[in-house]
Short mmCIF file of C-alpha atoms in Angstrom, two decimals:
data_model
loop_
_atom_site.label_atom_id
_atom_site.label_comp_id
_atom_site.label_asym_id
_atom_site.label_seq_id
_atom_site.Cartn_x
_atom_site.Cartn_y
_atom_site.Cartn_z
CA PRO A 288 27.55 -0.89 -23.56
CA CYS A 289 30.54 1.04 -23.20
CA THR A 290 32.55 2.71 -20.30
CA LEU A 291 34.23 6.15 -20.96
CA LEU A 292 37.75 6.41 -21.11
CA GLN A 293 39.84 8.89 -19.30
CA PRO A 294 38.46 12.33 -20.38
CA CYS A 295 41.37 14.38 -22.12
CA LEU A 296 41.47 18.16 -20.69
CA ARG A 297 41.58 20.74 -23.57
CA ARG A 298 41.59 23.97 -21.95
CA GLY A 299 39.91 27.33 -23.49
CA ASP A 300 41.42 30.21 -25.51
CA THR A 301 40.95 32.80 -22.84
CA GLY A 302 43.64 30.49 -20.51
CA GLY A 303 41.36 30.02 -17.61
CA ARG A 304 40.21 26.95 -16.19
CA CYS A 305 36.98 26.67 -18.30
CA GLY A 306 37.61 24.85 -21.79
CA CYS A 307 36.38 20.81 -22.72
CA ARG A 308 36.60 18.11 -22.22
CA CYS A 309 36.40 15.77 -24.21
CA GLY A 310 34.98 11.97 -23.74
CA ARG A 311 35.69 8.37 -25.93
CA PRO A 312 33.24 6.22 -24.78
CA ASP A 313 35.33 2.37 -25.91
CA PRO A 314 34.84 1.31 -29.37
CA VAL A 315 31.25 -0.61 -29.15
CA ARG A 316 32.17 -2.32 -33.05
CA ALA A 317 29.23 -4.49 -34.44
CA ARG A 318 27.50 -4.73 -30.91
CA CYS A 319 25.36 -1.80 -31.69
CA PRO A 320 26.04 -0.24 -34.55
CA GLN A 321 22.67 1.58 -34.69
CA LEU A 322 21.81 4.48 -32.29
CA GLN A 323 18.36 5.26 -30.96
CA GLU A 324 18.85 6.64 -27.70
CA ILE A 325 20.89 7.92 -25.81
CA VAL A 326 20.49 8.64 -21.77
CA PHE A 327 22.69 9.84 -18.75
CA ARG A 328 22.81 12.51 -16.66
CA ASN A 329 24.69 16.22 -16.46
CA PHE A 330 27.20 17.21 -13.74
CA TYR A 331 27.20 21.21 -14.80
CA THR A 332 28.33 20.36 -18.44
CA ALA A 333 26.90 22.93 -20.03
CA PHE A 334 27.23 22.11 -23.76
CA LEU A 335 27.70 18.31 -25.92
CA SER A 336 28.67 17.63 -29.73
CA VAL A 337 28.78 14.10 -29.87
CA ARG A 338 30.83 12.96 -33.14
CA VAL A 339 30.58 9.26 -34.42
CA GLN A 340 33.25 7.31 -36.10
CA ARG A 341 31.24 5.92 -39.13
CA ALA A 342 32.07 2.87 -41.16
CA GLY A 343 32.34 3.68 -44.78
CA ALA A 344 33.20 2.16 -47.83
CA GLU A 345 36.15 -0.12 -48.25
CA GLY A 346 37.02 -0.04 -44.46
CA SER A 347 36.91 3.50 -44.02
CA ARG A 348 36.45 4.88 -41.12
CA LYS A 349 34.60 8.73 -40.41
CA TRP A 350 33.78 10.89 -37.76
CA VAL A 351 31.31 13.22 -38.60
CA THR A 352 29.15 15.74 -35.87
CA CYS A 353 25.90 14.60 -35.34
CA LEU A 354 24.87 16.70 -32.66
CA ARG A 355 26.66 20.37 -31.89
CA ASP A 356 26.76 22.33 -29.12
CA TYR A 357 23.34 21.04 -27.53
CA ARG A 358 22.31 22.98 -24.38
CA LEU A 359 22.54 21.27 -21.28
CA MET A 360 22.36 24.38 -19.14
CA PRO A 361 20.76 26.89 -20.23
CA SER A 362 22.57 29.45 -18.07
CA PRO A 363 26.06 27.46 -17.36
CA HIS A 364 26.85 29.72 -15.01
CA THR A 365 23.93 28.83 -12.51
CA GLU A 366 22.48 25.11 -11.38
CA GLU A 367 19.97 24.91 -13.87
CA GLY A 368 20.16 21.66 -16.13
CA SER A 369 23.18 21.48 -13.95
CA GLN A 370 21.92 17.55 -12.44
CA ASP A 371 19.15 16.39 -15.12
CA TYR A 372 18.36 13.43 -16.56
CA PHE A 373 18.73 14.20 -20.33
CA SER A 374 17.23 11.56 -22.98
CA LEU A 375 18.67 12.30 -27.01
CA PHE A 376 16.83 10.43 -29.70
CA ARG A 377 17.29 9.75 -33.35
CA HIS A 378 15.53 12.15 -34.80
CA GLN A 379 17.71 14.47 -32.92
CA MET A 380 20.92 13.80 -34.66
CA LEU A 381 22.34 15.76 -37.43
CA CYS A 382 23.54 12.87 -39.82
CA ASP A 383 22.61 9.10 -39.74
CA VAL A 384 23.95 6.97 -36.70
CA ASP A 385 24.43 3.89 -38.56
CA GLN A 386 27.38 1.72 -38.57
CA VAL A 387 28.20 3.72 -35.70
CA THR A 388 31.74 2.15 -34.62
CA ALA A 389 32.92 4.50 -32.01
CA VAL A 390 30.51 7.49 -30.46
CA ARG A 391 32.82 11.08 -28.68
CA PHE A 392 31.20 12.85 -26.37
CA ILE A 393 32.55 16.83 -26.17
CA LEU A 394 31.81 18.72 -23.39
CA ARG A 395 32.49 22.87 -22.89
CA GLN A 396 31.39 24.30 -20.11
CA PRO A 397 32.20 27.73 -20.53
CA SER A 398 31.80 29.29 -16.57
CA PRO A 399 35.64 28.75 -15.00
CA VAL A 400 32.37 28.34 -11.68
CA TRP A 401 32.95 24.91 -12.17
CA LEU A 402 36.01 23.03 -11.84
CA HIS A 403 34.96 19.29 -12.39
CA PHE A 404 32.47 18.62 -15.06
CA THR A 405 31.31 15.29 -17.13
CA ILE A 406 28.56 13.77 -17.76
CA GLU A 407 27.80 10.20 -16.06
CA GLU A 408 25.71 7.51 -16.05
CA LEU A 409 25.70 7.25 -19.77
CA GLN A 410 24.07 4.37 -21.80
CA ILE A 411 23.38 4.09 -24.90
CA TYR A 412 20.67 2.04 -26.85
CA PRO A 413 20.47 0.49 -30.43
CA PRO A 414 16.32 0.42 -31.40
CA SER A 415 15.47 -3.08 -30.19
CA GLN A 416 16.25 -2.53 -27.16
CA LYS A 417 12.68 -1.01 -26.07
CA VAL A 418 10.24 -2.27 -23.54
CA THR A 419 7.17 -3.07 -25.11
CA GLY A 420 3.78 -4.92 -24.58
CA CYS A 421 3.65 -3.28 -21.15
CA TRP A 422 0.62 -1.95 -19.58
CA TRP A 423 2.26 1.16 -19.83
CA PHE A 424 3.50 2.03 -23.51
CA ALA A 425 -0.63 1.25 -24.48
CA PRO A 426 -1.94 4.14 -24.46
CA PRO A 427 -5.00 4.60 -22.27
CA PRO A 428 -8.95 3.70 -23.34
CA GLN A 429 -10.92 6.54 -23.92
CA CYS A 430 -14.25 6.78 -24.60
CA GLY A 431 -16.60 9.59 -25.57
CA GLU A 432 -19.93 10.25 -23.84
CA GLY A 433 -21.36 8.84 -27.76
CA ASP A 434 -20.12 5.60 -27.79
CA LEU A 435 -21.43 4.11 -24.61
CA ARG A 436 -24.57 2.75 -23.97
CA GLN A 437 -27.30 4.75 -21.79
CA GLU A 438 -28.22 2.42 -18.99
CA LEU A 439 -24.99 1.38 -18.67
CA PRO A 440 -23.77 2.43 -14.62
CA ASP A 441 -21.67 5.89 -14.01
CA PRO A 442 -17.89 4.56 -14.71
CA GLU A 443 -16.94 7.69 -12.11
CA LYS A 444 -18.44 5.98 -9.03
CA VAL A 445 -17.96 2.03 -10.14
CA SER A 446 -13.99 3.28 -10.39
CA THR A 447 -14.13 5.46 -6.68
CA GLU A 448 -15.69 2.10 -5.06
CA VAL A 449 -13.88 -0.53 -7.15
CA GLN A 450 -10.77 1.68 -6.25
CA GLN A 451 -11.70 2.12 -2.58
CA MET A 452 -11.83 -1.47 -2.84
CA TRP A 453 -8.11 -2.98 -4.19
CA VAL A 454 -6.71 -0.13 -1.43
CA LEU A 455 -7.99 -2.69 1.28
CA THR A 456 -6.80 -5.56 -0.38
CA GLU A 457 -3.64 -3.43 -0.04
CA VAL A 458 -3.55 -2.65 3.39
CA ILE A 459 -3.63 -6.73 4.09
CA ARG A 460 -0.59 -6.98 1.77
CA ALA A 461 1.42 -4.43 3.43
CA ARG A 462 0.39 -5.37 6.79
CA GLN A 463 1.25 -8.69 6.64
CA ALA A 464 1.95 -10.66 9.94
CA ALA A 465 5.68 -10.90 10.77
CA ALA A 466 5.38 -13.57 12.74
CA ARG A 467 4.28 -17.23 12.55
CA ILE A 468 2.68 -19.23 14.78
CA GLY A 469 5.76 -22.70 13.63
CA ARG A 470 3.48 -24.69 12.34
CA PHE A 471 5.58 -28.34 11.20
CA ASP A 472 3.01 -30.60 10.28
CA VAL A 473 0.50 -31.01 6.44
CA ASP A 474 -2.74 -30.72 6.63
CA GLY A 475 -2.94 -32.40 9.80
CA CYS A 476 -0.34 -34.95 9.44
CA TYR A 477 3.48 -34.92 9.95
CA ASP A 478 6.31 -36.06 8.94
CA ILE A 479 7.90 -38.23 9.87
CA ASN A 480 11.46 -37.56 10.28
CA LEU A 481 11.06 -34.09 11.75
CA LEU A 482 9.48 -36.43 14.83
CA SER A 483 11.61 -37.24 17.79
CA TYR A 484 12.00 -39.88 20.65
CA THR A 485 12.43 -37.69 23.72
CA MET B 200 -24.65 -2.86 20.81
CA ALA B 201 -27.88 -4.07 23.14
CA ALA B 202 -24.89 -5.88 24.98
CA TYR B 203 -23.73 -2.44 26.03
CA GLU B 204 -26.58 -0.70 27.61
CA LYS B 205 -27.27 -4.18 28.99
CA ARG B 206 -24.07 -3.65 31.19
CA ARG B 207 -24.07 0.12 31.27
CA ALA B 208 -27.48 0.26 32.96
CA ALA B 209 -26.33 -2.62 35.42
CA ALA B 210 -22.98 -0.28 36.19
CA ALA B 211 -24.10 2.99 37.11
CA PRO B 212 -24.58 2.86 40.68
CA ALA B 213 -21.76 0.30 41.08
CA ALA B 214 -19.41 3.57 39.97
CA GLY B 215 -20.81 6.44 42.82
CA SER B 216 -20.42 3.86 45.78
CA GLY B 217 -17.57 2.54 44.05
CA LEU B 218 -15.15 4.60 42.17
CA GLY B 219 -16.04 7.94 43.69
CA GLU B 220 -17.11 7.87 47.66
CA PRO B 221 -14.08 6.50 48.83
CA ALA B 222 -11.69 8.80 46.83
CA ARG B 223 -13.81 11.89 47.42
CA ALA B 224 -13.85 10.77 51.60
CA GLY B 225 -9.74 9.73 51.12
CA ALA B 226 -9.25 13.53 49.73
CA ALA B 227 -11.92 15.44 52.43
CA ALA B 228 -9.73 13.29 55.78
CA ARG B 229 -6.86 14.72 54.23
CA GLY B 230 -7.99 18.47 54.32
CA LEU B 231 -7.30 18.57 50.95
CA GLY B 232 -8.55 22.89 50.28
CA THR B 233 -8.45 23.59 46.63
CA GLU B 234 -10.21 21.96 43.34
CA ALA B 235 -7.17 21.13 41.41
CA GLU B 236 -6.01 19.32 44.03
CA PHE B 237 -8.57 17.48 44.11
CA LEU B 238 -8.91 16.45 41.00
CA LEU B 239 -5.09 15.16 40.84
CA GLN B 240 -5.53 13.33 44.26
CA ALA B 241 -9.13 11.34 42.92
CA GLY B 242 -7.18 10.60 39.43
CA VAL B 243 -9.80 12.89 37.84
CA THR B 244 -7.58 14.51 35.74
CA ALA B 245 -5.49 11.91 34.56
CA MET B 246 -8.44 10.41 33.83
CA VAL B 247 -10.41 12.53 31.11
CA ARG B 248 -7.15 12.93 29.98
CA GLU B 249 -6.86 9.78 29.10
CA ALA B 250 -10.65 9.77 28.08
CA LEU B 251 -9.97 13.42 25.70
CA LEU B 252 -6.71 11.42 24.46
CA LYS B 253 -8.97 8.30 23.69
CA VAL B 254 -11.45 10.43 21.93
CA LEU B 255 -8.69 12.05 18.97
CA GLU B 256 -7.30 8.61 18.70
CA ALA B 257 -9.76 7.50 17.35
CA ARG B 258 -11.62 10.79 15.92
CA PRO B 259 -15.19 9.12 15.77
CA GLU B 260 -18.30 10.04 14.91
CA GLU B 261 -21.25 10.21 18.23
CA PRO B 262 -18.05 11.08 20.24
CA VAL B 263 -20.99 11.44 23.48
CA SER B 264 -21.46 7.83 22.83
CA PHE B 265 -18.12 6.79 22.53
CA LEU B 266 -17.83 8.73 25.43
CA ALA B 267 -20.45 6.70 27.40
CA ASP B 268 -19.65 3.52 26.44
CA TYR B 269 -15.47 4.56 27.11
CA PHE B 270 -16.73 5.39 31.17
CA GLU B 271 -18.64 2.44 31.35
CA LYS B 272 -15.79 -0.15 30.02
CA LEU B 273 -13.41 1.97 32.93
CA VAL B 274 -15.81 1.29 35.61
CA LEU B 275 -15.91 -2.65 34.46
CA SER B 276 -12.85 -2.62 34.39
CA SER B 277 -11.07 -0.89 37.34
CA PRO B 278 -10.19 -2.70 40.27
CA GLY B 279 -11.66 -1.06 43.17
CA ALA B 280 -15.28 -0.69 40.95
CA GLY B 281 -17.47 -3.71 41.85
CA GLY B 282 -16.31 -3.96 45.33
CA GLU B 283 -15.89 -7.22 46.55
CA ALA B 284 -17.46 -9.42 42.83
CA ALA B 285 -14.47 -7.49 40.87
CA ALA B 286 -11.59 -9.44 43.87
CA GLU B 287 -11.51 -12.02 41.27
CA PRO B 288 -10.50 -12.48 37.84
CA PRO B 289 -13.31 -10.85 35.30
CA GLY B 290 -14.33 -14.51 33.63
CA LEU B 291 -14.28 -15.31 30.01
CA PRO B 292 -17.32 -14.01 28.50
CA GLN B 293 -16.12 -10.18 30.36
CA ARG B 294 -12.67 -10.55 28.93
CA LEU B 295 -13.89 -11.39 25.06
CA ALA B 296 -16.12 -8.24 25.69
CA ARG B 297 -13.49 -5.91 26.89
CA ALA B 298 -11.46 -6.88 23.75
CA LEU B 299 -14.38 -6.96 21.44
CA TRP B 300 -14.89 -3.61 22.46
CA TYR B 301 -11.27 -2.17 22.81
CA VAL B 302 -10.19 -3.75 19.04
CA ARG B 303 -13.71 -1.74 17.58
CA LEU B 304 -12.45 1.30 19.12
CA ALA B 305 -10.79 2.95 16.58
CA HIS B 306 -10.68 2.15 12.57
CA HIS B 307 -7.80 -0.04 11.45
CA SER B 308 -6.84 3.32 9.06
CA HIS B 309 -5.49 5.47 12.32
CA ARG B 310 -3.04 3.33 12.44
CA THR B 311 -1.33 4.13 15.96
CA ALA B 312 -4.37 3.80 17.91
CA PHE B 313 -5.68 1.15 16.46
CA ASN B 314 -2.77 -0.70 17.55
CA ASN B 315 -2.27 0.73 20.31
CA ASN B 316 -5.91 -0.69 21.72
CA MET B 317 -5.20 -3.90 19.94
CA GLY B 318 -1.88 -4.63 22.56
CA MET B 319 -5.10 -2.84 24.96
CA ALA B 320 -7.10 -6.06 23.56
CA TYR B 321 -4.13 -8.80 23.39
CA GLU B 322 -3.52 -7.90 26.99
CA CYS B 323 -7.01 -8.05 28.21
CA LEU B 324 -6.85 -11.40 26.85
CA SER B 325 -3.71 -12.52 27.76
CA ALA B 326 -4.64 -11.70 31.58
CA SER B 327 -5.50 -15.65 32.38
CA GLY B 328 -7.29 -15.28 36.66
CA ARG B 329 -5.52 -18.62 36.81
CA ARG B 330 -2.80 -16.61 36.52
CA LYS B 331 -1.23 -20.17 35.07
CA ARG B 332 -0.72 -19.44 31.62
CA PRO B 333 -1.05 -15.64 30.47
CA GLY B 334 -0.79 -15.21 27.05
CA VAL B 335 -3.77 -15.35 24.39
CA ASP B 336 -4.09 -19.34 23.22
CA GLY B 337 -6.12 -20.16 19.48
CA ARG B 338 -9.57 -20.95 21.17
CA LEU B 339 -10.20 -17.35 22.32
CA TYR B 340 -7.85 -15.60 19.61
CA SER B 341 -10.85 -17.72 17.36
CA GLU B 342 -13.78 -17.17 19.45
CA LEU B 343 -13.06 -13.05 19.22
CA LEU B 344 -12.27 -13.08 15.25
CA ARG B 345 -15.89 -15.09 15.31
CA ARG B 346 -17.55 -12.60 17.27
CA ILE B 347 -16.10 -9.16 14.67
CA CYS B 348 -16.68 -10.83 12.19
CA ARG B 349 -20.43 -11.65 13.55
CA PRO B 350 -23.04 -9.10 12.35
CA GLY B 351 -21.14 -7.74 10.05
CA ALA B 352 -22.15 -6.98 6.64
CA ALA B 353 -20.30 -10.37 5.16
CA PRO B 354 -21.24 -13.57 4.53
CA GLU B 355 -21.25 -16.25 6.13
CA ASP B 356 -19.25 -18.65 3.99
CA VAL B 357 -16.85 -16.46 3.47
CA VAL B 358 -16.24 -15.15 6.65
CA ALA B 359 -15.94 -18.90 7.50
CA ALA B 360 -13.15 -19.14 3.79
CA LEU B 361 -11.40 -16.00 6.08
CA LEU B 362 -11.41 -17.92 9.85
CA GLN B 363 -10.53 -20.52 7.35
CA LYS B 364 -7.44 -19.36 6.47
CA ILE B 365 -5.98 -17.04 9.86
CA GLN B 366 -7.99 -18.64 13.31
CA CYS B 367 -5.22 -20.83 15.46
CA ARG B 368 -5.88 -24.10 16.71
CA ASP B 369 -7.01 -24.55 20.30
CA HIS B 370 -3.69 -25.39 21.97
CA GLU B 371 -1.87 -22.88 20.39
CA ALA B 372 -0.70 -19.57 21.83
CA VAL B 373 -0.79 -16.90 19.19
CA PRO B 374 1.67 -14.24 19.18
CA PHE B 375 1.17 -11.15 18.68
CA ASP B 376 1.28 -10.25 15.45
CA VAL B 377 -1.01 -12.92 14.97
CA PHE B 378 -2.83 -11.72 16.73
CA ARG B 379 -3.11 -8.10 14.73
CA TYR B 380 -2.74 -9.97 11.78
CA GLY B 381 -6.08 -11.93 12.17
CA VAL B 382 -8.04 -9.09 13.71
CA LEU B 383 -7.35 -6.20 11.30
CA THR B 384 -8.14 -9.69 8.50
CA CYS B 385 -11.49 -9.21 9.73
CA PHE B 386 -12.10 -6.19 10.19
CA VAL B 387 -10.57 -5.24 6.68
CA LEU B 388 -13.23 -7.67 4.63
CA LEU B 389 -16.49 -6.46 6.77
CA GLU B 390 -15.33 -2.89 5.50
CA PHE B 391 -14.66 -4.61 1.90
CA ALA B 392 -18.58 -6.38 1.92
CA ALA B 393 -19.61 -3.04 2.89
CA LYS B 394 -18.02 -1.13 -0.10
CA ALA B 395 -18.88 -4.39 -2.34
CA GLY B 396 -22.52 -3.72 -1.29
CA THR B 397 -21.94 0.37 -1.97
CA LEU B 398 -20.73 -0.27 -5.12
CA TYR B 399 -23.33 -3.08 -5.96
CA ASP B 400 -25.85 0.08 -5.51
CA VAL B 401 -24.50 1.91 -7.73
CA LEU B 402 -24.29 -0.95 -10.17
CA ASP B 403 -28.05 -1.67 -10.35
CA GLY B 404 -28.37 2.50 -10.44
CA GLY B 405 -31.62 2.98 -8.32
CA SER B 406 -33.88 0.41 -10.21
CA GLY B 407 -34.08 -3.39 -8.93
CA PRO B 408 -31.03 -5.79 -9.67
CA ALA B 409 -28.14 -5.92 -11.00
CA ASP B 410 -27.27 -6.86 -14.22
CA LYS B 411 -25.08 -10.14 -13.93
CA ARG B 412 -22.65 -9.08 -17.47
CA VAL B 413 -21.80 -5.71 -16.02
CA CYS B 414 -21.26 -7.48 -12.33
CA GLN B 415 -19.25 -9.75 -13.91
CA ALA B 416 -17.08 -7.17 -16.22
CA VAL B 417 -16.33 -4.71 -12.57
CA LEU B 418 -15.58 -8.89 -11.29
CA HIS B 419 -13.28 -9.72 -13.52
CA THR B 420 -11.21 -6.08 -13.81
CA LEU B 421 -11.07 -5.99 -10.00
CA GLU B 422 -9.69 -9.64 -10.06
CA ASP B 423 -7.10 -8.94 -13.08
CA ALA B 424 -6.29 -6.02 -10.62
CA LEU B 425 -5.45 -7.76 -8.26
CA GLY B 426 -3.59 -10.18 -9.45
CA ALA B 427 -1.69 -8.11 -11.04
CA SER B 428 1.75 -8.26 -11.37
CA ASP B 429 4.32 -8.70 -8.36
CA PHE B 430 6.87 -5.52 -9.42
CA SER B 431 7.31 -3.16 -6.83
CA VAL B 432 5.34 -1.15 -5.00
CA PRO B 433 5.41 1.94 -7.31
CA ILE B 434 5.04 -0.16 -10.37
CA ARG B 435 1.90 -2.40 -9.06
CA TYR B 436 0.49 0.79 -7.84
CA LEU B 437 0.15 2.40 -11.41
CA GLU B 438 -1.05 -0.12 -12.98
CA ALA B 439 -3.85 -1.23 -10.78
CA GLY B 440 -4.86 2.34 -11.47
CA SER B 441 -4.38 1.91 -14.12
CA LYS B 442 -7.04 -0.91 -14.62
CA LEU B 443 -9.59 0.49 -12.76
CA GLY B 444 -10.04 3.77 -13.75
CA PRO B 445 -13.22 5.19 -15.30
CA ASP B 446 -12.07 4.88 -18.94
CA CYS B 447 -11.45 1.17 -18.67
CA LEU B 448 -14.18 0.14 -16.53
CA ALA B 449 -16.74 1.82 -18.86
CA LEU B 450 -15.18 0.29 -21.50
CA ALA B 451 -15.26 -3.58 -19.96
CA MET B 452 -19.01 -3.01 -19.19
CA ASP B 453 -20.43 -2.24 -22.47
CA ARG B 454 -18.05 -4.79 -23.75
CA ALA B 455 -19.96 -6.76 -21.50
CA LEU B 456 -23.13 -5.92 -22.72
CA GLN B 457 -22.83 -6.02 -26.38
CA GLU B 458 -21.60 -10.30 -25.30
CA ARG B 459 -25.65 -11.68 -25.91
CA GLU B 460 -28.48 -10.32 -25.58
CA LEU B 461 -29.83 -11.96 -23.02
CA SER B 462 -30.25 -10.17 -19.17
CA VAL B 463 -29.87 -11.71 -16.64
CA SER B 464 -29.68 -10.82 -12.97
CA MET B 465 -27.67 -10.91 -10.05
CA SER B 466 -28.90 -10.55 -6.33
CA ARG B 467 -27.07 -8.07 -4.21
CA GLU B 468 -25.60 -11.47 -2.23
CA GLU B 469 -23.84 -13.03 -4.34
CA PHE B 470 -21.96 -10.15 -5.67
CA VAL B 471 -21.24 -9.70 -2.00
CA LYS B 472 -19.98 -13.30 -1.64
CA LYS B 473 -18.52 -13.00 -5.19
CA ALA B 474 -16.84 -9.83 -4.64
CA THR B 475 -15.89 -10.50 -0.71
CA ALA B 476 -13.51 -14.15 -1.97
CA LEU B 477 -11.98 -11.96 -4.61
CA PHE B 478 -11.01 -10.25 -1.03
CA VAL B 479 -10.58 -13.22 0.34
CA ALA B 480 -8.08 -15.47 -1.54
CA LYS B 481 -5.72 -12.44 -1.12
CA VAL B 482 -5.50 -13.19 2.69
CA LYS B 483 -2.10 -14.74 3.12
CA PRO B 484 -3.09 -17.56 5.61
CA ILE B 485 -1.29 -18.01 8.69
CA ASP B 486 1.50 -20.71 9.06
#
């Protein structure tokens, strides 16, 4: 729901290429007042700090740091973690992230090996956006040995057979005929509009 | 199988006089000395290689009987084999029998082999004797499907329901793709029915008829998984895998047993019929 502004590059003290980039997303005003989760893909950023601007009392706005030097690459000179996806949750933040009006990402890469670094595919989710109620979020049913009746058929075997039957229907679905006979009649009758004198 | 046996007995003497003799005579006349040259000349090398390829494609459980069948068909279908009789094109029953043999050569999971054989069967059926109307018409196609299903484990009326969906009318020309789909569907139905039988064996626990409530619970679970969402493929697979896992099935069966204490049994025929009906419902009709 927000876009990154052009990042500004702050060179480090060493004068080399290493340094900080600072990305600032568009202020997301009242549309996304609460942060639940930040998802992004890393591109050679070693450390990430996040600052949020919160609306205080009587209209004042204050920048606070809610994540400080979160390590994205275990070793900045090597590839590990350099292009991974990351997910930051609310509980990882150092302070409350309610009433957020703007978010600022500060990216640091101390290694001079990587000329360019950024984060990509940034997505910020409010709490309600989580998809729930789907089967894959439901915890798998667990049944202990004692709960079940003795006379029940072996579930493992039943499951194997039923799954094989399911696979067979999937075979048919996957290898359907692309060609058509080209029938124009419906239940043995032709639409009069389709017929023509020859 | 009985039909094959008979034909093999009849074909054996013809093979000796028809295929072997002229070739050997020709080779001798030309004075070919070495064995390898003879084998090449007589086409044995190519023939045996072809046979080995077929065995590798089909990976039959009993290679000897497979090869016996294979060579028998080879004799029947080779042009010089039957002497004068082969000059006239093979009749309809022969062509059907040969097509049936082709499509049964390899299991459908060996895709390449199965598709190759399907192509052979299609060619074999479409080679019309009169050379007037090549191609497979609906009558031949439907007859082939009926023959594939006939001795199988699937109940009669389920087969009828399936054929209703996939067979063509007598006058219609059947494209290869439809032909492949129809034949494949019949084979898969047979396998599905066999699987349903095995499942019933598991459900009845080897002692008498299975409990109706348990059977119905399992069928419902399967139906539920089959009717699953039209999501993309990996999601659908995961969903079905989760629904058909041992835990879910165990719970479903357990719940079914709790419902009523009145215990009624379900016969194997009824179970297979209900299960295969689920399958047939999933088959896309030909249009």
